[in-house]
Structure formats: C-alpha cells, structure tokens
Short mmCIF file of C-alpha atoms in Angstrom, two decimals:
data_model
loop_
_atom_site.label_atom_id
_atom_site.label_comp_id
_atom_site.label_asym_id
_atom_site.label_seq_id
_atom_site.Cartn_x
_atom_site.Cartn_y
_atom_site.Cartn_z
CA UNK C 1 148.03 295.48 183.63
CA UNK C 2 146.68 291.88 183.65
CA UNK C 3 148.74 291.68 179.97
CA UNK C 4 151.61 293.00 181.65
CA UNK C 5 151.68 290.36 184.26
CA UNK C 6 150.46 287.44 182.09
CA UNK C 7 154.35 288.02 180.54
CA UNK C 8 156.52 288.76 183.33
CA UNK C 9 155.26 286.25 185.54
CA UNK C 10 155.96 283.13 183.09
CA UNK C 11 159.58 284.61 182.53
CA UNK C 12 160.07 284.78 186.42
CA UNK C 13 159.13 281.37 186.82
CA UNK C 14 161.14 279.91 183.77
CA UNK C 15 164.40 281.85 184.98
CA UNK C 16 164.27 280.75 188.48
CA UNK C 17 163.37 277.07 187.52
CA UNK C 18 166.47 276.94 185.21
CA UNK C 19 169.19 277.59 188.11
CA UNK C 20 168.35 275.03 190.00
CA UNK C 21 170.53 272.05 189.01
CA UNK C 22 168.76 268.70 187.47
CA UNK C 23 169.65 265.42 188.46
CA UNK C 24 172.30 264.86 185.65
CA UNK C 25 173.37 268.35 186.53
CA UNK C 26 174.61 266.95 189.76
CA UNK C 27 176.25 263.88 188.13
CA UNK C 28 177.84 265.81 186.02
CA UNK C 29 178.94 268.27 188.89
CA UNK C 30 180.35 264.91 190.91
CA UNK C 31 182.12 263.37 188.05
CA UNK C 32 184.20 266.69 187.82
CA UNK C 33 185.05 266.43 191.24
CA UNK C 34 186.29 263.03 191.71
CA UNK C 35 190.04 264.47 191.49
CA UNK C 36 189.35 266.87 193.99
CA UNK C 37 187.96 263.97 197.00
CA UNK C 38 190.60 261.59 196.44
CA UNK C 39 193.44 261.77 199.03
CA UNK C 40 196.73 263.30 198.45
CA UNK C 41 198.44 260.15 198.43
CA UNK C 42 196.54 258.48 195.72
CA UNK C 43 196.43 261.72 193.73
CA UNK C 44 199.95 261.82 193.85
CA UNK C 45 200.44 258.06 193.56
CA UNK C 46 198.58 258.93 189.98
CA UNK C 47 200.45 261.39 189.05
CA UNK C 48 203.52 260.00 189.78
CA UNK C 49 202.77 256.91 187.50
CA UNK C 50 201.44 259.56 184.58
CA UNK C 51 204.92 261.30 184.58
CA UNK C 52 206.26 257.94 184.29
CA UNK C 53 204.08 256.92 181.01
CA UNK C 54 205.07 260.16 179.33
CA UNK C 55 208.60 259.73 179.92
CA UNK C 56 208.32 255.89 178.74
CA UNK C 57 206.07 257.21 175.66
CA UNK C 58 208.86 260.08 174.87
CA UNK C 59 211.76 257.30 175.42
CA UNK C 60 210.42 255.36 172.99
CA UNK C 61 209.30 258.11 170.20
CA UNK C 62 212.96 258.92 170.66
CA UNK C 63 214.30 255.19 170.10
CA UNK C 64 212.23 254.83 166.50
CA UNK C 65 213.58 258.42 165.35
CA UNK C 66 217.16 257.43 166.33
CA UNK C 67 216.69 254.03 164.49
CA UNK C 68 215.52 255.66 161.49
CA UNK C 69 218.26 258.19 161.62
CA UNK C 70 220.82 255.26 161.62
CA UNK C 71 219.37 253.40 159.45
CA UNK C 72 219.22 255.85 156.19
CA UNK C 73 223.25 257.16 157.61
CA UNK C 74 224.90 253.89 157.79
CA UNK C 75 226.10 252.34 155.08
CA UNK C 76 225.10 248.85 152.81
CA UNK C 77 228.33 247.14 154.03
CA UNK C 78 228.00 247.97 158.28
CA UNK C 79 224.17 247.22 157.93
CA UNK C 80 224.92 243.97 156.39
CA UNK C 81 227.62 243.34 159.35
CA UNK C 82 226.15 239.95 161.76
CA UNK C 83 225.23 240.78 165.43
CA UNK C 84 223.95 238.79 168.11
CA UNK C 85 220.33 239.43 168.16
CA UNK C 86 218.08 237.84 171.10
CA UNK C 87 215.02 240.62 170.45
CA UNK C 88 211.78 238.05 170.26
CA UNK C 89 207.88 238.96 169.25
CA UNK C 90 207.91 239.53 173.62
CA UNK C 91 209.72 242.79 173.35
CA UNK C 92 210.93 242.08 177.19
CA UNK C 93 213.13 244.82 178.85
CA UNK C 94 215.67 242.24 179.01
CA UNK C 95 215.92 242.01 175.46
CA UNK C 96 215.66 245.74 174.83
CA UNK C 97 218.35 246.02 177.43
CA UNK C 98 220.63 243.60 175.53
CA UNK C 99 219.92 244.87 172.19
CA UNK C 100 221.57 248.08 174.07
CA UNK C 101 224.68 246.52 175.00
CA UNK C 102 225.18 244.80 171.39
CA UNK C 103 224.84 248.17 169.76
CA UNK C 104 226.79 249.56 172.58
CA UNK C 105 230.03 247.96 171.10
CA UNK C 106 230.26 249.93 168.03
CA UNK C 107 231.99 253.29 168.12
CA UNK C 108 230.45 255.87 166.25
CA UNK C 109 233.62 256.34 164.26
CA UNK C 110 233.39 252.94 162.84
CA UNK C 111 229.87 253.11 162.06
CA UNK C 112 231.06 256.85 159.96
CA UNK C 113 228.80 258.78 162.38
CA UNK C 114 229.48 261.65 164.36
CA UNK C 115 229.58 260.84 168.21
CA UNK C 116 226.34 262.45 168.60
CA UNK C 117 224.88 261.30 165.98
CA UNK C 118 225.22 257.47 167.73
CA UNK C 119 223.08 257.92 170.92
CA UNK C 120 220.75 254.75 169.78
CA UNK C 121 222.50 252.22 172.22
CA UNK C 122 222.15 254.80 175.47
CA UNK C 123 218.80 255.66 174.46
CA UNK C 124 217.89 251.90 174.83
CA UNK C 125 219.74 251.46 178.30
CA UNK C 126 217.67 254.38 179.59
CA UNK C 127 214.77 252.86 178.20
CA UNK C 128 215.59 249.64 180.03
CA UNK C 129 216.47 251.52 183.37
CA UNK C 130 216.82 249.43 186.50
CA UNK C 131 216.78 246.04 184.16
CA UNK C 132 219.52 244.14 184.94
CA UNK C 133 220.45 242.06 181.33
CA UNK C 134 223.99 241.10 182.29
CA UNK C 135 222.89 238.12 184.07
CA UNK C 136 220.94 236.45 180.86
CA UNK C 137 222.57 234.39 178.72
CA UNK C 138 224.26 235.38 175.25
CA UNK C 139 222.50 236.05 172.31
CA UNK C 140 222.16 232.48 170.81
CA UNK C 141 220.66 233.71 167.26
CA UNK C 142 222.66 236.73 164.68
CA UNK C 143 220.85 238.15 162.26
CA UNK C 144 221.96 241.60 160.15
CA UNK C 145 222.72 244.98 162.18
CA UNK C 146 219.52 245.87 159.76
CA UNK C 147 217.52 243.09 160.68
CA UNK C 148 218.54 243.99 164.75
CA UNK C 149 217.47 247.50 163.99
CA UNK C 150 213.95 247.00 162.12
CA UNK C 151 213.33 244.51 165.28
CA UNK C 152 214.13 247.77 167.65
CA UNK C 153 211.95 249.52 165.44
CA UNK C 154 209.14 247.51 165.46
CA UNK C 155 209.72 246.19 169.40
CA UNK C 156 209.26 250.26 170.32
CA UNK C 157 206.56 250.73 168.39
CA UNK C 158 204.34 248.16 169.89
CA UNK C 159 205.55 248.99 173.49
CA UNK C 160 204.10 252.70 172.47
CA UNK C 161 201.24 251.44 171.67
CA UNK C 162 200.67 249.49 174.47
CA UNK C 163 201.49 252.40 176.79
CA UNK C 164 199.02 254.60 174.67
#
C-alpha cells in the first residue's frame, strides 16, 4: 500500500500543478486578447485602414501585370512613340495620376490592342483616387512610351513595397 501511494501521490501533485497558468502563461493569455479590449471604434478604425492596404497592395499588383502585358503586346514602333513623362524617383500620386491621363489618350485601337486588353491608364486613375492632377503643371520632360512604362513599373513596385 505505502508503494501504491508513493506513485499516485507524485502524479496527483504534478497534474494539478501543471493547470495552473505560469506567469508567461498569462502574458501570453493577455497578448491574445489585446483585440478583444480595444473599443469598437478603434477596432474598426483598424480594420478599416487594413481593407484599405489590401486594396492599395492589389491595385498595384494589378498595375505591374497590366504594364507587363502592354509592354510584350505593343509593338517596337508605338513603344518608341515620345510622351510627356513627369514620373520622378518620388513616385507621388500626382505623378501616378498624370502618368494616367498621358496613357489615357491612346485608344486601344491605335495601340493594336483589344479594348480590354488597354485598362493600364484606368487602373492608374483608380490607383490615384481622390488625387486631383489636373491642377499641376504639364509634363515638362518626354521620354519613350517604354521608358514611361518601365518608370510605372518600377514607381508600383516600390509603393508595394512600402505598403508591405
């Protein structure tokens, strides 16, 4: 009997210790909480502004396939055509906005795309929602509807990663 008891009783004791929670138990516990005591207003004030990164972060996924996809259809001749191209190392809305409206002048006929294959220019003015570029000033500088397109390109990209 004394056996008997010499190996319950340590199990007993070893169980019952286990369940109760540590002290980094409980900061772990908190830290999974901290969602759950924050008001509604801020939660939703947080979620609000995550919806609003994953829409940017899609927008602009969307903008490098679309210049890709234009770049490899159009031809040597339209890529080599001169634009107005404003787009600096700044990447500003503005400039996205008005890289938009350039692009926005060619019809997808004259390009030899299909009209929904040319969606590059609205996908940019969505992008730039809300930014009002028609009170800037005219693109002072041209460069090559390629060059304006690798600058698109490579403006999207950073703004992605500087959302991610």
């Amino acid at each position: 009997m004394k056996t008997f008891l010499s190996l319950v009783l340590p199990i007993v004791v070893v169980t019952t210790a286990a369940a109760a929670p540590s002290r980094s138990d409980n900061h772990i516990l908190k830290g999974r909480n901290l969602g759950r005591n924050m008001p509604d207003e801020e939660r939703l004030k947080r979620n609000i502004h995550h919806q609003i990164q994953e829409q940017k972060k899609k927008q602009l996924k969307e903008i490098r396939i679309a210049v890709n996809f234009v770049s490899t259809k159009l031809s040597k001749q339209i890529l080599d055509k001169w634009v107005p191209d404003d787009l600096t190392s700044s990447c500003t809305p503005e400039e996205l906005c008005k890289a938009g409206k350039v692009l926005a002048t060619f019809k997808a006929k004259d390009l030899g795309l299909e009209k929904w294959e040319w969606i590059l220019h609205r996908q940019l003015l969505a992008y730039t929602k809300g930014t009002d570029c028609s009170k800037t000033q005219t693109a002072t500088v041209e460069s090559t509807l390629s060059s304006l397109l690798q600058n698109i390109y490579e403006c999207a990209h950073r703004e992605l990663n500087s959302i991610s």
